[in-house]
């Protein structure tokens, strides 16, 4: 039984999730529209989601008005 588990392949993560999967914190696939959006009837609005910038990078950036 232990050997069977080792033979199972892991699902490859996509580089970027679509906006719907990202919002729902669910696994997305590489195709656009993704399989989840097609299944839910959201294929026409399935686009790559926007990446958020890490908080430590936001704090390090100088402020636009010249104060830091």
Tab-separated table of C-alpha atoms in Angstrom:
chain	number	residue	atom	x	y	z
A	1	UNK	CA	0.000	0.000	0.000
A	2	UNK	CA	2.852	2.378	0.775
A	3	UNK	CA	4.353	1.776	-2.687
A	4	UNK	CA	1.115	2.768	-4.431
A	5	UNK	CA	1.146	6.162	-2.807
A	6	UNK	CA	4.701	6.839	-3.991
A	7	UNK	CA	3.765	6.054	-7.605
A	8	UNK	CA	0.987	8.661	-7.705
A	9	UNK	CA	1.927	11.786	-9.660
A	10	UNK	CA	1.475	15.198	-8.119
A	11	UNK	CA	-0.669	17.789	-9.845
A	12	UNK	CA	1.450	20.515	-11.390
A	13	UNK	CA	0.573	24.004	-10.189
A	14	UNK	CA	-0.203	26.681	-12.721
A	15	UNK	CA	1.914	29.813	-12.866
A	16	UNK	CA	-1.083	32.090	-12.446
A	17	UNK	CA	-4.688	31.343	-11.520
A	18	UNK	CA	-7.601	33.038	-13.252
A	19	UNK	CA	-9.495	35.764	-11.424
A	20	UNK	CA	-12.379	33.450	-10.413
A	21	UNK	CA	-10.174	30.626	-9.093
A	22	UNK	CA	-7.913	33.115	-7.339
A	23	UNK	CA	-10.884	34.709	-5.592
A	24	UNK	CA	-12.254	31.305	-4.552
A	25	UNK	CA	-8.812	29.959	-3.479
A	26	UNK	CA	-9.252	26.943	-5.776
A	27	UNK	CA	-6.919	25.118	-8.121
A	28	UNK	CA	-6.810	26.472	-11.651
A	29	UNK	CA	-5.374	24.929	-14.809
A	30	UNK	CA	-3.233	26.414	-17.586
A	31	UNK	CA	-5.965	26.672	-20.223
A	32	UNK	CA	-8.063	29.801	-20.693
A	33	UNK	CA	-10.916	29.545	-20.090
A	34	UNK	CA	-10.006	27.069	-17.365
A	35	UNK	CA	-12.012	23.886	-16.821
A	36	UNK	CA	-13.594	25.203	-13.613
A	37	UNK	CA	-14.892	28.382	-15.297
A	38	UNK	CA	-16.230	26.406	-18.268
A	39	UNK	CA	-18.045	24.044	-15.905
A	40	UNK	CA	-19.599	26.971	-14.000
A	41	UNK	CA	-20.526	28.950	-17.131
A	42	UNK	CA	-17.938	31.698	-16.545
A	43	UNK	CA	-15.789	30.956	-19.577
A	44	UNK	CA	-16.311	34.365	-21.200
A	45	UNK	CA	-14.936	36.216	-18.126
A	46	UNK	CA	-12.051	33.829	-17.342
A	47	UNK	CA	-8.807	35.857	-17.411
A	48	UNK	CA	-5.484	35.672	-15.602
A	49	UNK	CA	-5.788	37.127	-12.115
A	50	UNK	CA	-3.682	40.043	-10.928
A	51	UNK	CA	-0.790	39.283	-8.592
A	52	UNK	CA	-0.614	41.183	-5.331
A	53	UNK	CA	2.690	42.744	-4.359
A	54	UNK	CA	4.324	41.389	-1.195
A	55	UNK	CA	3.792	43.637	1.837
A	56	UNK	CA	7.507	43.942	2.546
A	57	UNK	CA	8.020	45.343	-0.967
A	58	UNK	CA	5.220	47.882	-0.531
A	59	UNK	CA	6.764	49.150	2.745
A	60	UNK	CA	10.205	49.520	1.105
A	61	UNK	CA	9.002	51.705	-1.783
A	62	UNK	CA	9.413	55.479	-1.396
A	63	UNK	CA	6.187	57.416	-1.055
A	64	UNK	CA	5.034	59.443	-4.117
A	65	UNK	CA	4.966	62.725	-2.180
A	66	UNK	CA	8.674	62.449	-1.204
A	67	UNK	CA	8.247	61.321	2.437
A	68	UNK	CA	9.407	57.889	3.433
